[in-house]
């Protein structure tokens, strides 16, 4: 059979009116009923598609888990910082009370020491007067 220069492989011929940019091959697929379309999608769903979908799903789960863990870590860090600040505030308040008590005790001891010095000086003066009189 001589087909001449006009012979073409019919599988390679694509009618320019039937090209669909939505289809990966660019070949026009006429509209089908939902039932036929669903059956076609199931028929076209291969084990490779299932593996790919599973891998993508796993990757999404891992990424979501990382995000959740990061959020928990951030919340934990903030909670620990809050606890640390509360502890420092309580410590500062207690230190203020201790320092106040310390100042009061120091003042009391200083007053008692001054009184004892005064009494000692008075005693020494009395002793010196008695010694001079003898």
Coordinates of C-alpha atoms in Angstrom, one line a residue:
X1 CA 0.0 0.0 0.0
X2 CA 1.4 3.3 -1.1
X3 CA 0.3 6.0 1.3
X4 CA 2.6 8.6 -0.1
X5 CA 3.8 11.7 1.8
X6 CA 0.4 12.2 3.3
X7 CA 0.4 9.1 5.4
X8 CA 0.6 9.7 9.2
X9 CA 0.3 7.6 12.3
X10 CA -3.2 8.1 13.5
X11 CA -2.2 7.9 17.2
X12 CA 0.1 10.9 16.7
X13 CA -2.5 13.1 15.0
X14 CA -4.2 15.5 17.3
X15 CA -7.0 17.6 16.0
X16 CA -6.3 21.2 16.9
X17 CA -9.9 21.7 17.8
X18 CA -9.9 18.9 20.3
X19 CA -6.7 19.9 22.3
X20 CA -7.4 20.3 26.0
X21 CA -4.9 22.3 28.1
X22 CA -6.4 20.7 31.2
X23 CA -5.4 17.2 30.3
X24 CA -1.7 16.3 30.8
X25 CA -1.4 15.0 27.2
X26 CA -3.2 17.9 25.8
X27 CA -5.7 15.5 24.1
X28 CA -9.3 16.4 24.3
X29 CA -11.4 14.1 26.4
X30 CA -15.1 14.5 25.8
X31 CA -17.3 15.2 28.8
X32 CA -18.6 12.1 30.5
X33 CA -21.3 11.4 33.1
X34 CA -20.2 11.5 36.7
X35 CA -20.6 7.7 37.0
X36 CA -18.4 7.1 33.9
X37 CA -15.9 9.7 35.0
X38 CA -15.6 8.1 38.5
X39 CA -15.2 4.6 37.0
X40 CA -12.5 6.0 34.7
X41 CA -10.7 7.6 37.6
X42 CA -10.8 4.4 39.6
X43 CA -9.5 2.5 36.6
X44 CA -6.7 5.0 36.1
X45 CA -5.7 4.9 39.8
X46 CA -2.6 2.7 39.8
X47 CA -0.5 1.2 42.7
X48 CA 2.1 3.9 41.8
X49 CA -0.6 6.5 42.5
X50 CA -1.4 4.9 45.8
X51 CA 2.3 4.9 46.8
X52 CA 2.7 8.5 45.8
X53 CA -0.5 9.5 47.6
X54 CA 0.7 7.6 50.7
X55 CA 4.1 9.3 50.6
X56 CA 2.6 12.7 50.2
X57 CA 0.2 12.0 53.1
X58 CA 3.0 10.8 55.2
X59 CA 5.1 13.9 54.4
X60 CA 2.1 16.2 55.3
X61 CA 1.7 14.3 58.6
X62 CA 5.4 14.7 59.4
X63 CA 5.3 18.4 58.6
X64 CA 2.1 18.9 60.7
X65 CA 3.7 16.9 63.6
X66 CA 6.8 19.2 63.3
X67 CA 4.6 22.3 63.5
X68 CA 2.7 21.0 66.5
X69 CA 5.9 20.0 68.2
X70 CA 7.4 23.4 67.5
X71 CA 4.2 25.1 68.9
X72 CA 4.4 22.9 72.1
X73 CA 8.1 23.6 72.5
X74 CA 7.4 27.3 72.2
X75 CA 4.5 27.1 74.7
X76 CA 6.7 25.1 77.0
X77 CA 9.6 27.6 76.7
X78 CA 7.1 30.5 77.4
X79 CA 5.7 28.6 80.4
X80 CA 9.2 28.0 81.8
X81 CA 10.1 31.6 81.3
X82 CA 6.9 32.6 83.2
X83 CA 7.7 30.3 86.0
X84 CA 11.2 31.6 86.2
X85 CA 10.0 35.2 86.3
X86 CA 7.5 34.4 89.0
X87 CA 10.3 32.7 91.0
X88 CA 12.5 35.7 90.6
X89 CA 9.7 38.0 91.7
X90 CA 9.1 35.9 94.8
X91 CA 12.8 35.7 95.5
X92 CA 13.1 39.5 95.2
X93 CA 10.1 40.0 97.6
X94 CA 11.6 37.5 100.1
X95 CA 15.0 39.2 99.8
X96 CA 13.4 42.5 100.5
X97 CA 11.8 41.2 103.7
X98 CA 15.0 39.5 104.8
X99 CA 17.0 42.7 104.2
X100 CA 14.4 44.8 106.1
X101 CA 14.6 42.3 109.1
X102 CA 18.4 42.4 108.8
X103 CA 18.5 46.2 108.9
X104 CA 16.1 46.2 111.9
X105 CA 18.3 43.7 113.8
X106 CA 21.4 45.6 113.0
X107 CA 19.9 48.8 114.2
X108 CA 18.8 47.0 117.4
X109 CA 22.3 45.6 118.0
X110 CA 23.9 49.0 117.3
X111 CA 21.5 50.6 119.8
X112 CA 22.4 47.9 122.4
X113 CA 26.1 48.2 121.7
X114 CA 25.9 52.0 122.1
X115 CA 24.1 51.5 125.4
X116 CA 26.7 49.1 126.6
X117 CA 29.5 51.5 125.6
X118 CA 27.8 54.3 127.5
X119 CA 27.5 52.1 130.6
X120 CA 31.1 51.0 130.3
X121 CA 32.3 54.6 130.0
X122 CA 30.2 55.5 133.0
X123 CA 31.6 52.5 135.0
X124 CA 35.2 53.5 134.0
X125 CA 34.6 57.1 135.0
X126 CA 33.3 55.9 138.4
X127 CA 36.2 53.6 138.8
X128 CA 38.6 56.4 138.0
X129 CA 36.9 58.7 140.5
X130 CA 37.2 56.0 143.2
X131 CA 40.8 55.3 142.4
X132 CA 41.6 59.0 142.5
X133 CA 39.9 59.4 145.9
X134 CA 41.9 56.6 147.4

